[in-house]
PDB file of C-alpha atoms in Angstrom:
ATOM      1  CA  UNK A 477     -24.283   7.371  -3.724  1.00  0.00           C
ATOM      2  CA  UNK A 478     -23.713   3.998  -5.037  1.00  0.00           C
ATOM      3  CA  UNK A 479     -22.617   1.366  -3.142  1.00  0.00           C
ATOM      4  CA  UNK A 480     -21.794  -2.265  -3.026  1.00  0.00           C
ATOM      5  CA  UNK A 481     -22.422  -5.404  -0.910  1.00  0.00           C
ATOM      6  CA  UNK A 482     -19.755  -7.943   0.343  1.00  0.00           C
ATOM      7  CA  UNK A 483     -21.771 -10.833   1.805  1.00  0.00           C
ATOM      8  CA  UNK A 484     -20.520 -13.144   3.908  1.00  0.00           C
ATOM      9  CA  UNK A 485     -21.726 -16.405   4.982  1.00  0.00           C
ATOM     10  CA  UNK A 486     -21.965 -16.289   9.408  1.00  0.00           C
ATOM     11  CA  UNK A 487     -20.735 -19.870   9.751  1.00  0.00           C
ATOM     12  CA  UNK A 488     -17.817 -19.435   7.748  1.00  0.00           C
ATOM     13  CA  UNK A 489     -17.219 -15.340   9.391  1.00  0.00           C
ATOM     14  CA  UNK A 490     -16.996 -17.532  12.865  1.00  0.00           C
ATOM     15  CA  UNK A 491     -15.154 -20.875  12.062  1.00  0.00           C
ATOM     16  CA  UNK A 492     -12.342 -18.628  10.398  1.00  0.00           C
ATOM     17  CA  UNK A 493     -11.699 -15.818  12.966  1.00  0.00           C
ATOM     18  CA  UNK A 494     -12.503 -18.672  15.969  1.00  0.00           C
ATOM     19  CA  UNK A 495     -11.105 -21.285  14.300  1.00  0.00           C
ATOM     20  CA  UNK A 496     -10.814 -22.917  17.895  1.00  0.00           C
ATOM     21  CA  UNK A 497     -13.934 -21.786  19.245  1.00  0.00           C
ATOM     22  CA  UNK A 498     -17.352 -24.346  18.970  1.00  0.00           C
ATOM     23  CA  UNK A 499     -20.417 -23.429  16.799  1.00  0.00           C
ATOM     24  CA  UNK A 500     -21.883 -21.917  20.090  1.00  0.00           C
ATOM     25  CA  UNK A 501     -19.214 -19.658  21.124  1.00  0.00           C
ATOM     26  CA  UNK A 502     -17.943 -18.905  17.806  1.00  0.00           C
ATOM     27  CA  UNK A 503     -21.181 -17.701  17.104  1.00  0.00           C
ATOM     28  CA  UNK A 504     -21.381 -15.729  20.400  1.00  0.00           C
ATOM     29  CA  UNK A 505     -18.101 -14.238  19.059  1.00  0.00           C
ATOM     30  CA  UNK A 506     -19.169 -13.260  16.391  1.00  0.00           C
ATOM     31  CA  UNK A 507     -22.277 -11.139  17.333  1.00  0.00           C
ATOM     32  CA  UNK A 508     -20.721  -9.519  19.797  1.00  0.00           C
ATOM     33  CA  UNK A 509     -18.078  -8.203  17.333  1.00  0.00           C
ATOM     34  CA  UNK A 510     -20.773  -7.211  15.016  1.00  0.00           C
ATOM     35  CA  UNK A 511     -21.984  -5.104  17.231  1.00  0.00           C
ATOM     36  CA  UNK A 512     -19.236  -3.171  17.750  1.00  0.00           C
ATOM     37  CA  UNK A 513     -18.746  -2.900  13.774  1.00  0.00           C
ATOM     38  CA  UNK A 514     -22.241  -1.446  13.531  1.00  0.00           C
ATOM     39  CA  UNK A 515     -21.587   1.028  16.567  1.00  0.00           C
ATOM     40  CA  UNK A 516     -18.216   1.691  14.666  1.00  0.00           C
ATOM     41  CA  UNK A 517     -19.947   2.180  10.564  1.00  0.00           C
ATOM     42  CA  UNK A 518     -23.218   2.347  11.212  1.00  0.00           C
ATOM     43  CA  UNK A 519     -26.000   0.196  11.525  1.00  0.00           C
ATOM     44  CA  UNK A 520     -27.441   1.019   8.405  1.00  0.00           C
ATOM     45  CA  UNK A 521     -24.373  -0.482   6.582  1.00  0.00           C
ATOM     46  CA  UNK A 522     -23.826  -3.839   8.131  1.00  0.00           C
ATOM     47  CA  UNK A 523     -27.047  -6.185   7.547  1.00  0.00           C
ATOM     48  CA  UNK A 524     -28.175  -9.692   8.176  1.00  0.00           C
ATOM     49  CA  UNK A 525     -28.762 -11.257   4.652  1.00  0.00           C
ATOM     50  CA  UNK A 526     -29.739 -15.086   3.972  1.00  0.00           C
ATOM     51  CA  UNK A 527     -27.451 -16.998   5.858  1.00  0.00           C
ATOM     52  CA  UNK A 528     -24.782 -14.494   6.825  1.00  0.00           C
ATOM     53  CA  UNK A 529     -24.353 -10.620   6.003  1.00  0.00           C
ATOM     54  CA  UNK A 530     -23.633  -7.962   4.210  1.00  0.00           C
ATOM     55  CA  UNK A 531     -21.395  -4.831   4.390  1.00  0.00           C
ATOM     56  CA  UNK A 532     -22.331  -2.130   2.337  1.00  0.00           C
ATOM     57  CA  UNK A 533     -20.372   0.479   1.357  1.00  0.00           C
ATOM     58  CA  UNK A 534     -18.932   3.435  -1.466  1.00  0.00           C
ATOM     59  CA  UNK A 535     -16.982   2.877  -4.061  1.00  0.00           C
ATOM     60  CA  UNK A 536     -13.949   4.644  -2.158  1.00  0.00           C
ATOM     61  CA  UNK A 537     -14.252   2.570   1.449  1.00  0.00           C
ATOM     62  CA  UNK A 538     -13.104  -0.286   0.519  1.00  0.00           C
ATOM     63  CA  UNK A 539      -9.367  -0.528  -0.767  1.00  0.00           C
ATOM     64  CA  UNK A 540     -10.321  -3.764  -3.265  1.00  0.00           C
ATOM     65  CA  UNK A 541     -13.462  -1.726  -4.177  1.00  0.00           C
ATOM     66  CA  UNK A 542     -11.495   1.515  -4.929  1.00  0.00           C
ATOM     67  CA  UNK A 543      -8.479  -0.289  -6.977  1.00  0.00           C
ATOM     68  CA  UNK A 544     -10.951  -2.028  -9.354  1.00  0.00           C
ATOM     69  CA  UNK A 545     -12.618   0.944 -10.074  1.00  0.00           C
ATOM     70  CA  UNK A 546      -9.448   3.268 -11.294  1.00  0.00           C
ATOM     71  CA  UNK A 547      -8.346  -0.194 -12.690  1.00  0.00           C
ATOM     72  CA  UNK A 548     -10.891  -0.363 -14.910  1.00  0.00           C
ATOM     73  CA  UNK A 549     -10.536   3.581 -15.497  1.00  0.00           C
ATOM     74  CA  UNK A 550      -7.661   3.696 -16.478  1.00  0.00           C
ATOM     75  CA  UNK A 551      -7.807   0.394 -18.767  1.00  0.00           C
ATOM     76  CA  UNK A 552     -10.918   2.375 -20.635  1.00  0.00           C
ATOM     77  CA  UNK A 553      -8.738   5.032 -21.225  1.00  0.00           C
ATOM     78  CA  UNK A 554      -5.743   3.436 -22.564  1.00  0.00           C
ATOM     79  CA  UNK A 555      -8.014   1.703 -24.709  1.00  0.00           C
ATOM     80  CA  UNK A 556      -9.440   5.336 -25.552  1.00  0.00           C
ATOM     81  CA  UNK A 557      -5.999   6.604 -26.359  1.00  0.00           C
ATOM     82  CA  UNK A 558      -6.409   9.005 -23.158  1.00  0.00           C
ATOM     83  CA  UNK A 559      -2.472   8.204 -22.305  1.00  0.00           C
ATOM     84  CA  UNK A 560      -2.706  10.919 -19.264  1.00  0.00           C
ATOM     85  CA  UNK A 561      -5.696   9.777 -17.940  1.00  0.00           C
ATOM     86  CA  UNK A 562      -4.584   6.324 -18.257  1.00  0.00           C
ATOM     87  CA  UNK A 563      -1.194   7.257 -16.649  1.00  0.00           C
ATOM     88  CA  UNK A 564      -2.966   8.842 -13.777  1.00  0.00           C
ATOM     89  CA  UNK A 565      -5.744   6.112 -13.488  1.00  0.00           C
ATOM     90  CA  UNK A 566      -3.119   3.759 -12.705  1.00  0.00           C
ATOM     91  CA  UNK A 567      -1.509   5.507 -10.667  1.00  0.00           C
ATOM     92  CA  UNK A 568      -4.254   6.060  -8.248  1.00  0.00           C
ATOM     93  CA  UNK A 569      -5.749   2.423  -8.706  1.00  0.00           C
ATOM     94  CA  UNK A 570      -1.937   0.906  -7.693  1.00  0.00           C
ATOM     95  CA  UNK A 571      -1.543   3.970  -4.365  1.00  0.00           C
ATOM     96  CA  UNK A 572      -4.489   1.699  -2.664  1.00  0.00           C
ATOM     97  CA  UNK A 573      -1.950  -1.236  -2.137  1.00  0.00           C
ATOM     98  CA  UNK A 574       0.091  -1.942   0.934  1.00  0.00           C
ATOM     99  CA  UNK A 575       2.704  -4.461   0.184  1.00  0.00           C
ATOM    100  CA  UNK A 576       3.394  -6.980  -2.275  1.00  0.00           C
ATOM    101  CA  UNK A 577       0.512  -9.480  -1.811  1.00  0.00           C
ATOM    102  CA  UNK A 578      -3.141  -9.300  -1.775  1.00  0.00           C
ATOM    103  CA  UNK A 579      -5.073  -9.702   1.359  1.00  0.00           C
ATOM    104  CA  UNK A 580      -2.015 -11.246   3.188  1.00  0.00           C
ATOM    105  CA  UNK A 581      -3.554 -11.892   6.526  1.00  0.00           C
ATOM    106  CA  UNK A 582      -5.731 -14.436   4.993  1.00  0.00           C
ATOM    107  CA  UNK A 583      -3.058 -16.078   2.564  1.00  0.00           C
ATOM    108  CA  UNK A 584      -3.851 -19.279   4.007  1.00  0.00           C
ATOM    109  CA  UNK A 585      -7.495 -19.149   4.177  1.00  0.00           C
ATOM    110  CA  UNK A 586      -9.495 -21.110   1.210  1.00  0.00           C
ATOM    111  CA  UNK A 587     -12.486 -18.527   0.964  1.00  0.00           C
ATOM    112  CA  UNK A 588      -9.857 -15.448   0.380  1.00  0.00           C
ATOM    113  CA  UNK A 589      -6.927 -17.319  -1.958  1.00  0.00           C
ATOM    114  CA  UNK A 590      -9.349 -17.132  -5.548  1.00  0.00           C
ATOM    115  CA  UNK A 591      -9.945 -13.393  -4.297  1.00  0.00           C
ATOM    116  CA  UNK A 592      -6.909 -12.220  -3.560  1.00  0.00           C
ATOM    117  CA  UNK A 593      -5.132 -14.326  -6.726  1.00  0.00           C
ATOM    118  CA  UNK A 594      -7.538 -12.022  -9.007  1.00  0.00           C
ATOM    119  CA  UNK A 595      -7.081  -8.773  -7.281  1.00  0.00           C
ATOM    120  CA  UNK A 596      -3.088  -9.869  -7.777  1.00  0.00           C
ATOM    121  CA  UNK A 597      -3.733 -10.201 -11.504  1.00  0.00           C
ATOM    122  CA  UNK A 598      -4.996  -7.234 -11.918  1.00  0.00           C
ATOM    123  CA  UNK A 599      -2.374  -5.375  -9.678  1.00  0.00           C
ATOM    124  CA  UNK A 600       0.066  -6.377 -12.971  1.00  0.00           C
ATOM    125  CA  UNK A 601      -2.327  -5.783 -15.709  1.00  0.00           C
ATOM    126  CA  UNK A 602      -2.787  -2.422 -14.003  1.00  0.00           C
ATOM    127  CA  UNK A 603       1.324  -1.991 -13.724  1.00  0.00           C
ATOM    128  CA  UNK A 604       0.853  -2.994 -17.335  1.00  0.00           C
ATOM    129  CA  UNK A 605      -1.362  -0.349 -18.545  1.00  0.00           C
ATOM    130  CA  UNK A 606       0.126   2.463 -16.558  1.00  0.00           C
ATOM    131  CA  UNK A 607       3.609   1.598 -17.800  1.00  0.00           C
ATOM    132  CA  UNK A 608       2.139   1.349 -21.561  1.00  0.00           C
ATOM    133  CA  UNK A 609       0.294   5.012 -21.155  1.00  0.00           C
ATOM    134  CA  UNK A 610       3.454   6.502 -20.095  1.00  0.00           C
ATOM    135  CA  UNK A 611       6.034   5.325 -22.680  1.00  0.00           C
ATOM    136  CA  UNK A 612       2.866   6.372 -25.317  1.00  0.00           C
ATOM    137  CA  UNK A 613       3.475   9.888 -23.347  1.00  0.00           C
ATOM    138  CA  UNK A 614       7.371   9.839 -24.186  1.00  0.00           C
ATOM    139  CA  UNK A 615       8.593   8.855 -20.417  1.00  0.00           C
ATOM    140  CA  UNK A 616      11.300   6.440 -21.612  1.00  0.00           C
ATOM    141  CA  UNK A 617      13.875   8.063 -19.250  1.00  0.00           C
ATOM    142  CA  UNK A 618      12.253   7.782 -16.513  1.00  0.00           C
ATOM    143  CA  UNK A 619      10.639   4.295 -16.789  1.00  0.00           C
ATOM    144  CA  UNK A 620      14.341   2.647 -17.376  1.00  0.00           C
ATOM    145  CA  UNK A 621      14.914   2.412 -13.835  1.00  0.00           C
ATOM    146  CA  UNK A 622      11.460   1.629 -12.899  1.00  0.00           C
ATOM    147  CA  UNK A 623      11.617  -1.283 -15.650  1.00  0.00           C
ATOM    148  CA  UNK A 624      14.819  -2.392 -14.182  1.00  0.00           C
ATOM    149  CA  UNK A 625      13.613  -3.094 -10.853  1.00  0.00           C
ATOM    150  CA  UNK A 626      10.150  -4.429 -11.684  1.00  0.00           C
ATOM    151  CA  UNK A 627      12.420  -7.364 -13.673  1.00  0.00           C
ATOM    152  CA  UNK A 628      14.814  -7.995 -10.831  1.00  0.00           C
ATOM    153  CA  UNK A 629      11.448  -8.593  -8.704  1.00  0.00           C
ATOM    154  CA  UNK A 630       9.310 -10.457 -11.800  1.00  0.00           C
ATOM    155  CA  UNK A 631      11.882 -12.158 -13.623  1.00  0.00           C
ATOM    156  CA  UNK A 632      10.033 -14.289 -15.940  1.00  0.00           C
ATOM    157  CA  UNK A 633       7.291 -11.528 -16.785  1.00  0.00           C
ATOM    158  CA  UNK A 634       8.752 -11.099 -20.231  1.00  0.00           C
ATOM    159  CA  UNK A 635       6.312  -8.243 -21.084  1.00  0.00           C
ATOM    160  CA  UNK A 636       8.149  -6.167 -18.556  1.00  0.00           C
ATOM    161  CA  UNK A 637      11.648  -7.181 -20.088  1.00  0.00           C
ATOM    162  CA  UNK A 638       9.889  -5.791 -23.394  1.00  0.00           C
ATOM    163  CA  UNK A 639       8.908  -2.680 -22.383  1.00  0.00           C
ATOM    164  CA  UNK A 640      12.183  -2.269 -20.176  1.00  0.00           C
ATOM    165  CA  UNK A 641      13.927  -2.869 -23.969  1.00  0.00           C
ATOM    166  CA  UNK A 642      11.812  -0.323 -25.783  1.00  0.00           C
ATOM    167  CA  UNK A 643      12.193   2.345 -22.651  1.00  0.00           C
ATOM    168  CA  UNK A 644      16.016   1.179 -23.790  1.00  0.00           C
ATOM    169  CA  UNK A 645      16.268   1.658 -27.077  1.00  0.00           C
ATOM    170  CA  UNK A 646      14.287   4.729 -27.114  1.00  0.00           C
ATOM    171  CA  UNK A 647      17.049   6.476 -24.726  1.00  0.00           C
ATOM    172  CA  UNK A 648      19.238   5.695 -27.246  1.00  0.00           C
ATOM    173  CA  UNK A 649      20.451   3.084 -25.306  1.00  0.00           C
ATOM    174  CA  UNK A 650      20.480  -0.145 -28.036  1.00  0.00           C
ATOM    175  CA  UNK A 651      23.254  -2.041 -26.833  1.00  0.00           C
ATOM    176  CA  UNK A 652      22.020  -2.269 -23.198  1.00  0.00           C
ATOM    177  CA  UNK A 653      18.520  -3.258 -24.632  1.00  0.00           C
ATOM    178  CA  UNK A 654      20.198  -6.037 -26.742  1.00  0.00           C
ATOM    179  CA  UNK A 655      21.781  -7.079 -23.510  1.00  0.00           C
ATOM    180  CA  UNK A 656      18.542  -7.320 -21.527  1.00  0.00           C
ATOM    181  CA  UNK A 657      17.370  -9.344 -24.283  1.00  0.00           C
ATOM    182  CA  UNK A 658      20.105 -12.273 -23.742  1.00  0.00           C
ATOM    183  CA  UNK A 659      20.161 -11.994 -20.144  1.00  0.00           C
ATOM    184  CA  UNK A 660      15.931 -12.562 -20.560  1.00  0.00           C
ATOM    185  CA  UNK A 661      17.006 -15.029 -22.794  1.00  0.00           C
ATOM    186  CA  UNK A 662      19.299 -17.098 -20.322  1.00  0.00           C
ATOM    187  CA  UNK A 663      16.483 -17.097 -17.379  1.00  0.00           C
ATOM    188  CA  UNK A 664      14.061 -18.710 -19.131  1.00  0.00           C
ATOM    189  CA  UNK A 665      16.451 -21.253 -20.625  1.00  0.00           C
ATOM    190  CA  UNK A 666      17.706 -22.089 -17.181  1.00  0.00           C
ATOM    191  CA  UNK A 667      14.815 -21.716 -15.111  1.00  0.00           C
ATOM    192  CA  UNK A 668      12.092 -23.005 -17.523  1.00  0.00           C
ATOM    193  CA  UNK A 669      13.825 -24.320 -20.375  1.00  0.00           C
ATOM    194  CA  UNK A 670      12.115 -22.247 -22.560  1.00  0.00           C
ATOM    195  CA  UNK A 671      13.406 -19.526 -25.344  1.00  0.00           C
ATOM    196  CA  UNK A 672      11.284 -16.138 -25.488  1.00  0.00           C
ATOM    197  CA  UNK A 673       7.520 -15.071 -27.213  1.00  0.00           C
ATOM    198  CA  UNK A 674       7.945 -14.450 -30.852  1.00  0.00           C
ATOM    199  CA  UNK A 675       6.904 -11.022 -30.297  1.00  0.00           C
ATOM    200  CA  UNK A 676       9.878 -10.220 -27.867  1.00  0.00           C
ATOM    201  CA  UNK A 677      12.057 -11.832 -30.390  1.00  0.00           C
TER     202      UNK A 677
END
């Protein structure tokens, strides 16, 4: 089975769950709690590498690891045209998140905020694609209220307002997608100054 590394540098594992604790006993610390993580995976998978060490493990152990992966699935097949798979792909991919926010219990920690800002990113461009696949598989109706509160949450994510006003129109609903329009149109001109993309025009 494949599997992938996550290396991590010792001095930095210690200074950032000891943040109080010296060199010494932060580094104390931290053997004795990676011994218990190799009692607890398996000493095969945790390893001393270079200056810190590495966790190895399959695609499906990790819950970054595993949402990348159907990510990326499912982007290949809306690419391909493959709306179900695509549908389903992102469906899976977006199940492995808890919450709102990417690795939230180290939002204030320097080494995880480029990490957890990317795996963010993709959470949307994975919202993206799945919402894309199914309106290509005729799910208008039931994407209108999704739509609706994905923009109360994301107001100035103007591709969502645009898919919210084809899911619209497509329900035969023209006049409520013209409205969505103008009230798009009045957040960003209060909130940015701004009018909307050419293409949402």
């Amino acid at each position: 089975e494949d599997t992938e590394a996550v290396e991590i540098a010792a001095h930095l594992l210690a200074s950032t769950l000891w943040p109080e604790a010296g060199p010494a006993e932060g580094a104390n610390n931290l053997h004795t709690q990676l011994s218990r993580l190799r009692n607890a995976l398996g000493r095969e998978q945790v390893e001393r590498y270079e200056s810190g060490y590495v966790v190895r493990c399959g695609p499906d152990e990790l819950d970054a690891l595993a949402f990348e992966g159907a990510s990326g699935r499912a982007r290949v097949a809306l690419a391909d045209g493959r709306w179900s798979d695509a549908a389903d792909e992102a469906s899976a991919a977006l199940a492995w998140w808890r919450g709102d926010d990417a690795l939230p219990e180290f939002a204030d920690q320097p080494f995880a905020m480029p990490r957890a800002s990317a795996l963010s990113e993709q959470r949307w461009a994975t919202v993206e694609c799945g919402i894309d696949a199914r309106l290509a598989l005729g799910e208008h109706r039931a994407l209108v209220g999704e739509l609706g509160d994905l923009v109360e949450r994301e107001p100035l994510r103007e591709w969502l307002w645009g898919q919210l006003m084809r899911a619209l129109y497509r329900c035969g609903r023209q006049a409520e997608a013209l409205r969505a329009y103008e009230r798009l149109r009045q957040i960003l001109a209060h909130q940015l100054g701004i009018t909307p993309c050419a293409e949402l025009v």
